[in-house]
Each structure stands twice: as structure tokens, then as C-alpha cells.
Short mmCIF file of C-alpha atoms in Angstrom, two decimals:
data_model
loop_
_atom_site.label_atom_id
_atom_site.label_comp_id
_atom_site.label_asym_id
_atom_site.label_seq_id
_atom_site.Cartn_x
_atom_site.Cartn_y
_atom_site.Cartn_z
CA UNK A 1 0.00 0.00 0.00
CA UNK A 2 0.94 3.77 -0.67
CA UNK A 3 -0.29 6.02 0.74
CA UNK A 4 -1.13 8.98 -0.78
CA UNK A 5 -2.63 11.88 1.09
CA UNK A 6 -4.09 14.42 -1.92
CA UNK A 7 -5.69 10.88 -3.33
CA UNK A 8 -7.02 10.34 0.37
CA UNK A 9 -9.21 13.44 0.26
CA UNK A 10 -10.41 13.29 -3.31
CA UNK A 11 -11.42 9.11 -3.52
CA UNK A 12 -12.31 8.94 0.58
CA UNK A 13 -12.99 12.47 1.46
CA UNK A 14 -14.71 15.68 0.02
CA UNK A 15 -11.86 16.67 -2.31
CA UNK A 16 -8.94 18.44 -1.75
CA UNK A 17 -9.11 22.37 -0.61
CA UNK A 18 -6.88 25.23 0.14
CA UNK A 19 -7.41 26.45 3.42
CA UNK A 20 -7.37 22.60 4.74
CA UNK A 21 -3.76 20.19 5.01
CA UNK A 22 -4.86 16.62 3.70
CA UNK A 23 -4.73 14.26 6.01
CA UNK A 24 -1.45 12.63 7.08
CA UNK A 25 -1.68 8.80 6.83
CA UNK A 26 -4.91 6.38 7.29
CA UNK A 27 -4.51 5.43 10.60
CA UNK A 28 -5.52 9.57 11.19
CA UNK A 29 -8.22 8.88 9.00
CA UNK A 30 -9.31 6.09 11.07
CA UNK A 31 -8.35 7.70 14.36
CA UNK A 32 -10.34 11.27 13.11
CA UNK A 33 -13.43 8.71 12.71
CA UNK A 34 -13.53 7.67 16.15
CA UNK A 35 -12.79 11.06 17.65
CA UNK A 36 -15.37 13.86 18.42
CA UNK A 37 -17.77 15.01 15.33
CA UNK A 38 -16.71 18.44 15.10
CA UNK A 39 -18.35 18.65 11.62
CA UNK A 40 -21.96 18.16 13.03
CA UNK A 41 -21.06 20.19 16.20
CA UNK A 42 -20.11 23.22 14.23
CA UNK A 43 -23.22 22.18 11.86
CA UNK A 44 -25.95 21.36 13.91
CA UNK A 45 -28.93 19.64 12.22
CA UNK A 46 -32.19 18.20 13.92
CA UNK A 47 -32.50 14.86 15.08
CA UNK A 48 -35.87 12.40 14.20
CA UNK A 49 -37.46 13.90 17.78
CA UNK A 50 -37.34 17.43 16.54
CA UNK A 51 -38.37 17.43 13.56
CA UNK A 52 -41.42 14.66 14.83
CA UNK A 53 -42.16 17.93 17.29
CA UNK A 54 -42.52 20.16 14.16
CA UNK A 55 -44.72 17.00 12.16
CA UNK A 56 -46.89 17.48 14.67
CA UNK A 57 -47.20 20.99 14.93
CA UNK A 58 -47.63 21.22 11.21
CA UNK A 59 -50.83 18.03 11.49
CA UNK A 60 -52.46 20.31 14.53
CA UNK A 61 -52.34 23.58 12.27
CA UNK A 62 -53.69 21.86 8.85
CA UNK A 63 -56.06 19.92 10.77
CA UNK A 64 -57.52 23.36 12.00
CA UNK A 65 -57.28 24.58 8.95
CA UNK A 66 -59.23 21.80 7.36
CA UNK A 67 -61.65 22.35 10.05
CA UNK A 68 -62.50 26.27 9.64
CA UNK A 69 -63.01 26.30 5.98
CA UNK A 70 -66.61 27.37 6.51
CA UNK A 71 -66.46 29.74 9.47
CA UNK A 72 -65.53 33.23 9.95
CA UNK A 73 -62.03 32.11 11.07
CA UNK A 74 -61.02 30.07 8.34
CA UNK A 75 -58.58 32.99 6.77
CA UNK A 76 -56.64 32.86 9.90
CA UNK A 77 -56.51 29.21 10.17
CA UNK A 78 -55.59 29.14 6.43
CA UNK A 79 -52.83 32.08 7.32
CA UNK A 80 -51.50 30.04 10.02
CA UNK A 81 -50.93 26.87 7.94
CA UNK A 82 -49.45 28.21 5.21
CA UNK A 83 -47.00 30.16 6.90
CA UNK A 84 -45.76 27.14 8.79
CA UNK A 85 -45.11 24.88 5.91
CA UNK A 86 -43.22 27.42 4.46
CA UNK A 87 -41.08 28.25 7.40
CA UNK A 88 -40.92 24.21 7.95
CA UNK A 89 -40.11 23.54 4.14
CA UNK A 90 -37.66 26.35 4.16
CA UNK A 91 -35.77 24.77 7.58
CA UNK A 92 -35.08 21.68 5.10
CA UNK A 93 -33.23 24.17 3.16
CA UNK A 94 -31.41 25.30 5.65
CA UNK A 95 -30.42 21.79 6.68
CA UNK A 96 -29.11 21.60 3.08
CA UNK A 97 -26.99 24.08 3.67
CA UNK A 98 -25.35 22.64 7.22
CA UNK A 99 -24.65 19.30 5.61
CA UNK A 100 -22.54 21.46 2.65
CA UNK A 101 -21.07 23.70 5.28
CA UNK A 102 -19.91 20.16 6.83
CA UNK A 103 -18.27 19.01 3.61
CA UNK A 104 -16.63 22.39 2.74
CA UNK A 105 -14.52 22.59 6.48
CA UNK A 106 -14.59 19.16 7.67
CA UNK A 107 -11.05 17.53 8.26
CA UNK A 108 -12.92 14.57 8.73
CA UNK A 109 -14.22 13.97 5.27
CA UNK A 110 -13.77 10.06 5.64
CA UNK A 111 -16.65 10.43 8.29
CA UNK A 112 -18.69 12.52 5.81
CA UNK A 113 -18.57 10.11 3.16
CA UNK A 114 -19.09 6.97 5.29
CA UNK A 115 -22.36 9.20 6.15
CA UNK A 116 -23.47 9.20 2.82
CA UNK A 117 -22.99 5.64 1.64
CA UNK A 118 -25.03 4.35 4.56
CA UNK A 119 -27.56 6.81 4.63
CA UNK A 120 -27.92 5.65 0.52
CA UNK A 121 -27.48 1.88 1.25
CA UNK A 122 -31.06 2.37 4.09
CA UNK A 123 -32.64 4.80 1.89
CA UNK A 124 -35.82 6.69 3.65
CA UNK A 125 -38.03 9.66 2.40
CA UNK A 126 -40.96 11.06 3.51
CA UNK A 127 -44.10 10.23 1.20
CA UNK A 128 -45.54 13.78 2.06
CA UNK A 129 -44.82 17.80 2.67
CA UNK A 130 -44.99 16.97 6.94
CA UNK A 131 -42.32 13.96 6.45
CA UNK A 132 -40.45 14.65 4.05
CA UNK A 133 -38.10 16.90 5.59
CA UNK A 134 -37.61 14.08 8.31
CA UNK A 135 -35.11 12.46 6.08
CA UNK A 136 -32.61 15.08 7.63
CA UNK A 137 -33.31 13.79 11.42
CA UNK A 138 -32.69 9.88 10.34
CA UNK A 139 -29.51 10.56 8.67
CA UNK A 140 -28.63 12.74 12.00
CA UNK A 141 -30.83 9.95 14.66
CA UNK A 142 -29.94 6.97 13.01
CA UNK A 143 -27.25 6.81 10.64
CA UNK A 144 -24.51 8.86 11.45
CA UNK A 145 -24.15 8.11 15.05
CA UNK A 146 -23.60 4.16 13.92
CA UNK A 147 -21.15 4.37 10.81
CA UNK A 148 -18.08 3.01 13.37
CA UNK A 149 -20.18 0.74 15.24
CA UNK A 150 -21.66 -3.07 14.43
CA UNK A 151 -23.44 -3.21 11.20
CA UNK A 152 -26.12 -4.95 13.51
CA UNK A 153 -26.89 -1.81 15.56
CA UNK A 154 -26.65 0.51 12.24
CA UNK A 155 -29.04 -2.03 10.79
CA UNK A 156 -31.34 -1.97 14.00
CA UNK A 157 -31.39 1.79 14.56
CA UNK A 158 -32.72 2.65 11.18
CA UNK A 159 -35.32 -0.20 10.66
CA UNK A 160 -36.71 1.48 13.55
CA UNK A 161 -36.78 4.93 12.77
CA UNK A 162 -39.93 6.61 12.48
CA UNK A 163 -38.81 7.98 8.36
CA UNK A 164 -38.26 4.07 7.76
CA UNK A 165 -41.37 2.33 9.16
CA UNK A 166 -43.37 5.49 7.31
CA UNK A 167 -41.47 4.95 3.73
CA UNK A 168 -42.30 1.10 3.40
CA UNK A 169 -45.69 1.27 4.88
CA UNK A 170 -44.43 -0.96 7.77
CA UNK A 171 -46.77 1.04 9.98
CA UNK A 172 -49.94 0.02 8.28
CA UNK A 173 -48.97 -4.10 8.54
CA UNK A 174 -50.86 -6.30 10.76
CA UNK A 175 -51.16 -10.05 11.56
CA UNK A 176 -53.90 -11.61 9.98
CA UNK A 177 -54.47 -12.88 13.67
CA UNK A 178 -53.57 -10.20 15.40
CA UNK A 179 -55.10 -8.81 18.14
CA UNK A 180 -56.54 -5.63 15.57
CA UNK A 181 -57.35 -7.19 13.15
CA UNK A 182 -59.46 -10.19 15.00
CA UNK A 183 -61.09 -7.32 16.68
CA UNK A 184 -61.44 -4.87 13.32
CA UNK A 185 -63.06 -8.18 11.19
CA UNK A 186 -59.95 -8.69 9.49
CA UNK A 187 -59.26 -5.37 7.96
CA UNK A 188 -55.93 -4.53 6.70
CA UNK A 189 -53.33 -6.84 6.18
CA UNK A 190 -49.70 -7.80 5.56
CA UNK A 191 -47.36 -5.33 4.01
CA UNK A 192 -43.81 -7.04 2.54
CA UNK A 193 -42.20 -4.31 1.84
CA UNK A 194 -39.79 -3.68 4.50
CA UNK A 195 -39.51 -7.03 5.18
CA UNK A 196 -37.94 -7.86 1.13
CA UNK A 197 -36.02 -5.19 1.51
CA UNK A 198 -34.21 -5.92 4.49
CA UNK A 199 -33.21 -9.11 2.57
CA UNK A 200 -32.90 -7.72 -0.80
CA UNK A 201 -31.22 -4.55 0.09
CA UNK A 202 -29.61 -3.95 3.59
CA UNK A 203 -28.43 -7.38 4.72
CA UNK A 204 -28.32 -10.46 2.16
CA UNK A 205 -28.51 -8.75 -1.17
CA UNK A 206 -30.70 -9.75 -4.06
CA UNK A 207 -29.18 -12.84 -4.80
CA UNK A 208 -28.80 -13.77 -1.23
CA UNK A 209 -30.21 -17.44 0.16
CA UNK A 210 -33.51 -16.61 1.14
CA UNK A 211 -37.44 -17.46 -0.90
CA UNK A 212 -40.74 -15.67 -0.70
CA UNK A 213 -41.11 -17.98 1.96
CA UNK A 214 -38.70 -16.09 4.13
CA UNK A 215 -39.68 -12.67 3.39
CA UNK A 216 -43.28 -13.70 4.37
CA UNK A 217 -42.59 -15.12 8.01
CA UNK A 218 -39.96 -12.06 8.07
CA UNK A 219 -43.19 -10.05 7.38
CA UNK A 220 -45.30 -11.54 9.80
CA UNK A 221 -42.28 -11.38 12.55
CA UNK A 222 -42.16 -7.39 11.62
CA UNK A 223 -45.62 -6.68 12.45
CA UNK A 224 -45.73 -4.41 15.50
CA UNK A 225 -43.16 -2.48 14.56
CA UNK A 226 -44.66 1.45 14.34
CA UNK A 227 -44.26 5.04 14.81
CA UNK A 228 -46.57 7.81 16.24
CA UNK A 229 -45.70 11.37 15.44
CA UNK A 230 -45.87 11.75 19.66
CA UNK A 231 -43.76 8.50 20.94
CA UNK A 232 -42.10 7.64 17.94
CA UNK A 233 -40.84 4.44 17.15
CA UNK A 234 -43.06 1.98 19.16
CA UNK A 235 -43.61 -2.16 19.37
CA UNK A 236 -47.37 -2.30 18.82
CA UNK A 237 -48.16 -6.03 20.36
CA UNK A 238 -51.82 -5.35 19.18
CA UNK A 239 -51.18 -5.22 15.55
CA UNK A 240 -48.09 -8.15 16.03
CA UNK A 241 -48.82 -11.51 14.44
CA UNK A 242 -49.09 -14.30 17.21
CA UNK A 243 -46.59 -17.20 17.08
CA UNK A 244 -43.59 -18.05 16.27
CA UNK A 245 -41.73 -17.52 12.33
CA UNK A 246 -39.15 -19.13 10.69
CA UNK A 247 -36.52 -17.56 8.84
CA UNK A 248 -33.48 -18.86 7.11
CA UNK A 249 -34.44 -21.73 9.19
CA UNK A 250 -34.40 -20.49 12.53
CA UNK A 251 -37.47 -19.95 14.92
CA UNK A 252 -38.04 -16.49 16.44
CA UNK A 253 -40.71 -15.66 18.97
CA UNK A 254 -43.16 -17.75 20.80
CA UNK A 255 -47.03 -17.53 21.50
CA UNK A 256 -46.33 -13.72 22.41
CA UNK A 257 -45.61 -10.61 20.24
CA UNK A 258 -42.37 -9.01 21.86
CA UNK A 259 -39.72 -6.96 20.29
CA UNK A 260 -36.72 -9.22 21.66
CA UNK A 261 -36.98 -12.00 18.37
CA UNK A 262 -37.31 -9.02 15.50
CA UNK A 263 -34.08 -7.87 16.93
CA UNK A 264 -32.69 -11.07 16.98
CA UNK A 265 -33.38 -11.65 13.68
CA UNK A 266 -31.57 -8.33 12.56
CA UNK A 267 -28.82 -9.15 14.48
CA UNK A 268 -28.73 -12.83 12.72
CA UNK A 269 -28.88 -11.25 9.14
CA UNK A 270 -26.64 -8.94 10.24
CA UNK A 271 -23.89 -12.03 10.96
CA UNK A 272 -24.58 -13.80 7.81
CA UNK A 273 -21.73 -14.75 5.60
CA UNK A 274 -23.96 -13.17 3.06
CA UNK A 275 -24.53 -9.73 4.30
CA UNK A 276 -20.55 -9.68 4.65
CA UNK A 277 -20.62 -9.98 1.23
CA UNK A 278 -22.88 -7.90 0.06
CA UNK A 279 -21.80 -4.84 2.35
CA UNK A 280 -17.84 -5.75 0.95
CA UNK A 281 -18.94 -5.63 -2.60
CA UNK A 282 -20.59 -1.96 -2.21
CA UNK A 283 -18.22 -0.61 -0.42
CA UNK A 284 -15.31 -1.49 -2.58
CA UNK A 285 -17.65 -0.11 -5.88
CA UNK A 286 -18.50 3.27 -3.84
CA UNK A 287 -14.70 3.97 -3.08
CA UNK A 288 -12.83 2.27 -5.98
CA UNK A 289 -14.49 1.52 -8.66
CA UNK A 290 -17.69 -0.27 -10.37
CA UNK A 291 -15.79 -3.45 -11.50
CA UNK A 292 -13.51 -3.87 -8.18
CA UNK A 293 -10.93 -5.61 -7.63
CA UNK A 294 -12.40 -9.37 -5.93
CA UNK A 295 -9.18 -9.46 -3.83
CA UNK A 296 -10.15 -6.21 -2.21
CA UNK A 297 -13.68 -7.57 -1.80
CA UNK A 298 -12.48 -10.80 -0.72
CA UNK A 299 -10.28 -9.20 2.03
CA UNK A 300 -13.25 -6.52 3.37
CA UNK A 301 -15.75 -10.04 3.34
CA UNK A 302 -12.94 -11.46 5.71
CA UNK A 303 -13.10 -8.07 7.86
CA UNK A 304 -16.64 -8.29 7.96
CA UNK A 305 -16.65 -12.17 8.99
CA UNK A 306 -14.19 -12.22 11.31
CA UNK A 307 -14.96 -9.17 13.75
CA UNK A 308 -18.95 -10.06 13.52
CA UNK A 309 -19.99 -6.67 11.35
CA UNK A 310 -17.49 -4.48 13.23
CA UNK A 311 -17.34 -1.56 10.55
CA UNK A 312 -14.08 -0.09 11.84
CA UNK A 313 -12.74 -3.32 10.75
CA UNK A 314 -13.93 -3.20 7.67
CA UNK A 315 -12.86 0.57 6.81
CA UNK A 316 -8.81 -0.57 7.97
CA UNK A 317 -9.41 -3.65 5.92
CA UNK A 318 -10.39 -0.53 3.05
CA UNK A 319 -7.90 1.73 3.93
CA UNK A 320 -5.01 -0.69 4.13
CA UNK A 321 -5.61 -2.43 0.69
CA UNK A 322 -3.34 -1.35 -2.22
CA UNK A 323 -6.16 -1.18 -4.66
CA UNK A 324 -7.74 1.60 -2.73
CA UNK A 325 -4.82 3.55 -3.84
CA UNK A 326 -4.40 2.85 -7.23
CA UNK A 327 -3.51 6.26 -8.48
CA UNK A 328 -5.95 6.63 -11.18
CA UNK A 329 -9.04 8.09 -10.29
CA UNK A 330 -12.56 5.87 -11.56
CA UNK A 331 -15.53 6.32 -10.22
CA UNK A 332 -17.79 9.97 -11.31
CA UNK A 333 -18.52 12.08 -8.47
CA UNK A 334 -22.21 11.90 -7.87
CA UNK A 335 -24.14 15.07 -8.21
CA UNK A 336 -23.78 16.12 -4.69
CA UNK A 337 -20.28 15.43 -4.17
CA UNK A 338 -19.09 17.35 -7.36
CA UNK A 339 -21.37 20.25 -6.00
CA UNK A 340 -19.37 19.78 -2.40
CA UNK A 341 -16.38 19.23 -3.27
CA UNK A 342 -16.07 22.22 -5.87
CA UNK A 343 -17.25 24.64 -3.00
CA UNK A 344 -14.09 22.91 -1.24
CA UNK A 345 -11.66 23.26 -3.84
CA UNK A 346 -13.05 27.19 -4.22
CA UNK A 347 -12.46 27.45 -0.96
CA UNK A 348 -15.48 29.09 -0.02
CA UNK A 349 -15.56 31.26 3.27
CA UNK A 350 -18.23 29.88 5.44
CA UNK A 351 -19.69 32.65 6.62
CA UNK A 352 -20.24 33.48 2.71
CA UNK A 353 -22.82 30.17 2.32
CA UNK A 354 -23.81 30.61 6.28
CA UNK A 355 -25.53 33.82 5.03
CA UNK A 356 -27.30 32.74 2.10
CA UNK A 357 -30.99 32.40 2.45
CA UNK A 358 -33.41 29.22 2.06
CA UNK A 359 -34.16 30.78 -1.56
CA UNK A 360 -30.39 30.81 -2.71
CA UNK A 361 -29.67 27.55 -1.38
CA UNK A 362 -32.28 25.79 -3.45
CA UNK A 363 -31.66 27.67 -6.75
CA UNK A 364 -27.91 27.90 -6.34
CA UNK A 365 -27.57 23.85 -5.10
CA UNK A 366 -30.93 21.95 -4.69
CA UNK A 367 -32.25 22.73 -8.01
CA UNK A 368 -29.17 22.21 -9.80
CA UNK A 369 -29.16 18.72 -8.21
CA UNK A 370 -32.37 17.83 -9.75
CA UNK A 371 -31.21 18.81 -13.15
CA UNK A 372 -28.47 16.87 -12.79
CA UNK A 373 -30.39 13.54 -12.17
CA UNK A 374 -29.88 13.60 -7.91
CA UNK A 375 -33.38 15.19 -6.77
CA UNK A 376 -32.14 15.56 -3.06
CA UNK A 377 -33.91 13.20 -0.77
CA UNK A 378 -35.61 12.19 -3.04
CA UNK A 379 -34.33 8.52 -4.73
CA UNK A 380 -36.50 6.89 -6.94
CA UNK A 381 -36.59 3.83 -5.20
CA UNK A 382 -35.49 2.07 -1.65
CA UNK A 383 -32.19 1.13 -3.45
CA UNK A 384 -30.80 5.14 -3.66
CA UNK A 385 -28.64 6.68 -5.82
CA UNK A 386 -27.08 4.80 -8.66
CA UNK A 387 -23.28 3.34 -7.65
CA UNK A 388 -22.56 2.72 -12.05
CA UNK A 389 -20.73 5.78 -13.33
CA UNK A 390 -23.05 5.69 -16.86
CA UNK A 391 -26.17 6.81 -14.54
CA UNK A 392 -24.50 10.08 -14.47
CA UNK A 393 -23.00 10.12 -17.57
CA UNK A 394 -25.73 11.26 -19.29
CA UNK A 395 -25.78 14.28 -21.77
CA UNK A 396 -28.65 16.41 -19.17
CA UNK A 397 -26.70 15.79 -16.47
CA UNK A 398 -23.58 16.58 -18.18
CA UNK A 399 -25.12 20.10 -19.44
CA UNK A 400 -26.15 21.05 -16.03
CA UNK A 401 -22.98 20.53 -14.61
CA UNK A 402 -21.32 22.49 -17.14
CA UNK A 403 -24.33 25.38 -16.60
CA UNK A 404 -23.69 25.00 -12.56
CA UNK A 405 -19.70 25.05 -12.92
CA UNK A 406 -19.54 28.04 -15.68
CA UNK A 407 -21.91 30.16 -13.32
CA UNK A 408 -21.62 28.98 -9.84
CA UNK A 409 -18.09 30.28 -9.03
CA UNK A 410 -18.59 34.03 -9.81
CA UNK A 411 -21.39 33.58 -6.70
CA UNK A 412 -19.32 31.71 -4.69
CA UNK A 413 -16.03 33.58 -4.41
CA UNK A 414 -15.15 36.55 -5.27
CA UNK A 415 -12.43 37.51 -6.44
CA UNK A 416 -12.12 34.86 -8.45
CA UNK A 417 -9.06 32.83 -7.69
CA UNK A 418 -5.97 32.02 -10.64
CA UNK A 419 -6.90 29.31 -12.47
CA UNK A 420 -3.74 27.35 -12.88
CA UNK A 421 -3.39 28.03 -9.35
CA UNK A 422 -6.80 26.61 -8.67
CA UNK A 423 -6.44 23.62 -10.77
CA UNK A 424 -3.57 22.87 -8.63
CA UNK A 425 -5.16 23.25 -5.15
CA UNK A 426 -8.21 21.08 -6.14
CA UNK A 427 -6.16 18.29 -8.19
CA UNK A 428 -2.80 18.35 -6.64
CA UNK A 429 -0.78 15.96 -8.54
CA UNK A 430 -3.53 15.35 -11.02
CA UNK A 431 -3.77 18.39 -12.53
CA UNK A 432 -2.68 17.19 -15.55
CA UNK A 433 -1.54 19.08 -18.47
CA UNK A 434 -4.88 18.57 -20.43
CA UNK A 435 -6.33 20.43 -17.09
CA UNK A 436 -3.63 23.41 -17.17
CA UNK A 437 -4.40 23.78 -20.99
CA UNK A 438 -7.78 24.45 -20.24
CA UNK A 439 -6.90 26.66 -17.34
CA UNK A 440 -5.14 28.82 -19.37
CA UNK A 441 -6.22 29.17 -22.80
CA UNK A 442 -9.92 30.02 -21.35
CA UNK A 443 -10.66 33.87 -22.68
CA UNK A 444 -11.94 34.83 -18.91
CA UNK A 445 -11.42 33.58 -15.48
CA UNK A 446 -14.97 32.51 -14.51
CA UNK A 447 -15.08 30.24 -17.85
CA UNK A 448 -11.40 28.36 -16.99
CA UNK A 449 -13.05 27.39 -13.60
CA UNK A 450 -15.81 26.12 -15.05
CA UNK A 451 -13.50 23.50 -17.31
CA UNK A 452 -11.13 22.72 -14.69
CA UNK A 453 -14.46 21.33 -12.41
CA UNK A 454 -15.86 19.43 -15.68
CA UNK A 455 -12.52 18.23 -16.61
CA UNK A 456 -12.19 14.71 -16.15
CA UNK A 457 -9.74 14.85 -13.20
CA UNK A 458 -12.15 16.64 -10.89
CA UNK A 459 -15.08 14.78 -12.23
CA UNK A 460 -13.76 11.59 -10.58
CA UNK A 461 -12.60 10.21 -7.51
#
């Protein structure tokens, strides 16, 4: 293995920047991870409680505006609602904004990555305008407190997240001989969902050893689990199927709903040789490449195995691999991390995107997102962002990165930094001479940015 610290912040980190020394070696890297987070001291974004506090405030004011539409007071009622989803929809923005402030300082950009690979791999949204900005207090509730911990309690603390059981309906499933439903006639029913993908996505992977059989009595084991917008995440024993289910062929639970076997389970899928597998293979695409090298899998599987899911393990096992620092650079940034780490190579002063408002932030970053094929928060599916580098290879997403990097400087900084001196704080060694040919030969300043961050150096990490 060589090390190579510019390579350490550009394929592990946010990208390189010129106020900020890369890191020194990767047991700092590792050492920063279990350390403090200064990034989301300094950042501060609400937790699952909070924002639940604010989902209910916004229910109790559009439930009284629903209410007056025919009185005298309906105006104010109306008033009142609308003025609170704004102010709530325009706190997501400001969210936004913290978790780019994060990227653009941190020294800990191993930590900020890790963040968003795991927060991808247990994809959540809200399905309306009260949850939706909710996804921010998962990644901050369950996610990020659990990157350097057992896969098993990362696993565990966002299957139970309020955003989680909400997104896969796992809120509305019920026994068929559950306590509910015996006494409701039978109404409502069995929901799958989060149950498959549990299998399919977070532990054993699609082609994992496991039938529809499994995913059924994985179902019926999940029923109970639930969220209220006052307590949270809650075991429901009335809604819990009786008896016990077999999965993989083991029995969990007994003649009584309880909490104890779902867990159990988790933490079984969590050990499976499988789910080693699976989480080795994604890693090693996310941070080297979409075709990795099976040795490198091979040795993060081992990792996995051998320390029972202990994900500290697994990131040395990364870190200490000489494919991981193969000197050319693969993988295209997604949307957001070209976005983040530009604003890191510009250098951008802080207090400069501190004081922009909810209205700059979405047209200046959120919206240019979109156009570039990552709607924030907003995945198609529960499998998240594409890993393959042709999903953003496309030619709309190429045009609005050119758009965002032609434009987006000129607001950013000012003045406007050399470009050949740019090119070399954001590339380092890898600003090649097809990159200072571009740098120079561009007729202004604003436009030689703009091809240095769609060259094909700072594209990719």
C-alpha cells in the first residue's frame, strides 16, 4: 500500500481544498473517525425527535385549517398553515446548507462520506410535505451516530426509525391474527415491503439465500413495529402476528408478540456470511471503482466475517488495501459530491454560504441537483442513488454541470481565484496538463473554472 494523502481526500474524502492540510496517513483517517464530530457540532442539524415535534405541529395547524373552511375564522386558520409549511419547508433548506457547510470545512471527510454511503445503502423519504423533511433527522438519529459501530446496531437503529417504518408502509402491517385485526373483522393486512427489503437490500442482497417464503414469516415477525408522530418508534403487540416464524431456518418468537426476536433476527442477518458480502462488494464499488478488484472484496468479506460486522474493521481492511490507492481516479462524483467538493476546492468562506438564504440555497444547489439527475432526498426507489458511473454520464446531467460550474463560481467567491493556481489546489498531482491547458487558454477567469471542475480529473474520484 501507498499512501497517498491528496488521493485520500479526493477518492475517501470531500476533495482536496486550500485552506485545509490533507490528512497525514490512514490510521488519522481512522483515528479522526472515532474522535469527536466536530463537523456536526459546528453544523448542527435536527434529530428524528425534533423534527417529529414540528410533524406534529404542522398536522395540529392543517387539521384546524381543514376544520374552519366554513367559518368566519377560516382565513386565519388558512394564514396560520401556510405560513408554517413554508417556514418548515424552508428549515429543510437550511439543513441543506449545514450538511454542505460540513463538507466544505470538515477535516474529517472520511466520516462525511461513510455518512453518505449508509444513509444511501437504508434509503428513507418522507411520502408527504410533513415527512419529508424528516429524512434530515434519520440521517442525523440513526445513521450517522452508527457508521463506526456493528453493522447490527446501524441495521437496528434505522429499521426502527420513524422515516423508515413510514417509507415502506411498515406502519400500516398487521397479523392476519392479530389482536386488531381479530377485533377490526380482518381489515388490513400484511405489508412485505420492508420485510424484502431488508433481505434484498440492507443485509443479504438480491441474490442472497432466502425465498418468498422467508420474506413472508420475516413479514409476519415485523408486524408491530410502528411510529406515532408523539412517541415515535413503538412495538405495537396489538397489531403483532401471534406465534412463532421461521426464517433462514431459525425460529423467532413464541405464542407472544415481543420486540426481543425481530431484533434477533436483525442481528442474525446482520452475521450472515452473506450480508458480509454484500456490504464488501458496495463498499469497494462506492470507493474504488464499479468493476472492483475481488481481492479487495475478498479481504473486506474477511473483515466483515471475522470481527462479527465491526465496521471499523472493515474501513482498515479498506484503507489498508493497495487497490484503494491505485492512483488513477474511476468512479464519477455523484451530483452532490461534485457540488461539495467544488465549494471545497473554491475554498469558499463559510460565513459566505452561512448567510445565504433558504431561496439561494435551493436555486444555487438543490435545483441544480435535480437537473443533474440527484433530486435531493428524493431517490426513486429504496435502493438510492445509482453506484454505475453511466447513470451520471448522461448528456442532461452533463449540461447542467457544465451550466452549474460556468456560473456557480462568480457567486461563490469573489475575487475569483488564478486558475492554474486553482487547478492545482483542487487536483494536486492530477492536474494534468490537459487540465492546465484548459486553465489557461480560457478567454476569462470565470469560464477556466468552469473546465477545470468538468474536466475529467475533478469529475472523478
Amino acid at each position: 500500500m501507498v499512501f497517498d494523502p491528496q488521493l485520500a481526500e479526493i477518492r475517501f474524502g470531500s476533495g482536496l481544498s486550500p485552506t485545509l492540510a490533507p490528512v497525514t496517513s490512514a490510521d488519522v483517517m481512522l483515528a479522526r473517525l472515532q474522535g469527536p464530530d466536530r463537523a456536526a457540532d459546528h453544523f448542527p442539524i435536527a434529530k428524528t425527535d425534533e423534527i417529529l415535534a414540528l410533524v406534529r405541529v404542522f398536522a395540529k395547524l392543517r387539521k384546524l385549517n381543514r376544520s374552519k373552511r366554513t367559518t368566519p375564522e377560516a382565513k386565519l386558520a388558512e394564514k396560520a398553515f401556510k405560513r408554517f409549511r413554508r417556514e418548515y419547508l424552508q428549515q429543510r433548506d437550511l439543513w441543506f446548507r449545514q450538511l454542505l457547510l460540513r463538507h466544505v470545512t470538515t477535516q474529517d471527510g472520511f466520516r462525511e462520506r461513510l455518512t453518505l454511503f449508509w444513509a444511501d445503502h437504508f434509503t428513507a423519504k418522507g411520502k408527504n410535505r410533513a415527512m419529508r423533511p424528516l429524512a434530515y433527522g434519520y440521517v442525523e438519529s440513526a445513521i450517522r451516530p452508527n457508521i463506526t459501530g456493528r453493522f447490527e446496531d446501524l441495521l437496528i437503529a434505522a429499521l426502527t426509525n420513524p422515516l423508515m417504518l413510514h417509507y415502506l408502509d411498515q406502519f400500516r402491517s398487521r397479523g392476519e391474527n392479530s389482536a386488531l385485526s381479530r377485533r377490526q373483522g380482518g381489515r388490513g393486512g400484511l405489508n412485505e415491503n420492508l420485510a424484502r427489503e431488508v433481505l434484498e437490500l440492507h443485509t443479504l442482497g438480491v441474490d442472497g439465500p432466502y425465498g418468498q417464503k422467508d420474506v413472508r414469516q420475516l413479514a409476519e415477525l415485523f408486524t408491530g413495529l410502528s411510529y406515532g408522530v408523539e412517541k415515535g418508534f413503538v412495538f405495537d403487540q396489538r397489531m403483532a402476528e401471534p406465534g412463532a416464524e421461521t426464517v433462514l431456518g431459525r425460529v423467532y418468537g413464541g405464542a407472544e408478540p415481543a420486540l426481543a426476536p425481530v431484533l434477533q433476527v436483525l442481528r442474525d442477518l446482520a452475521r450472515h456470511p452473506a450480508t458480509a458480502a454484500h456490504i464488501a462488494q458496495k463498499l469497494a464499488v462506492h470507493f474504488t471503482q464499479d468493476q472492483p478488484d475481488p481481492d479487495l472484496v475478498a479481504d473486506l468479506t474477511t473483515a466483515y466475517h471475522d470481527s462479527g460486522g465491526d465496521l471499523l474493521e472493515v474501513y482498515t481492511a479498506l484503507l489498508s488495501h493497495a487497490t484503494s490507492w491505485q492512483p488513477e481516479l474511476r468512479n464519477v462524483k455523484p451530483p452532490f459530491d461534485f457540488l461539495a467538493s467544488a465549494c471545497r476546492g473554491l475554498g469558499v468562506a463559510p460565513a459566505l454560504l452561512a448567510g445565504w438564504t433558504p431561496k439561494q440555497i435551493r436555486r444555487g444547489f438543490i435545483a441544480p441537483l435535480k437537473l443533474m439527475g440527484q433530486d435531493w432526498q428524493s431517490p426513486v426507489g429504496p435502493d438510492g442513488w445509482a453506484e454505475a458511473d453511466a447513470a451520471w454520464i448522461t448528456p442532461q446531467g452533463l449540461s447542467a454541470r457544465l451550466r452549474w460550474a460556468m456560473a456557480a463560481p462568480q457567486r461563490l467567491v469573489e475575487p475569483l481565484p488564478d486558475p492554474l493556481g486553482f487547478a492545482q489546489q483542487c487536483l494536486g498531482a492530477r492536474a494534468n496538463p490537459g487540465v492546465q491547458f484548459v486553465a489557461s487558454a480560457a478567454e476569462t477567469r470565470g469560464e477556466a473554472l468552469g473546465l477545470v471542475l468538468c474536466s475529467p480529473a475533478f469529475q472523478r474520484r
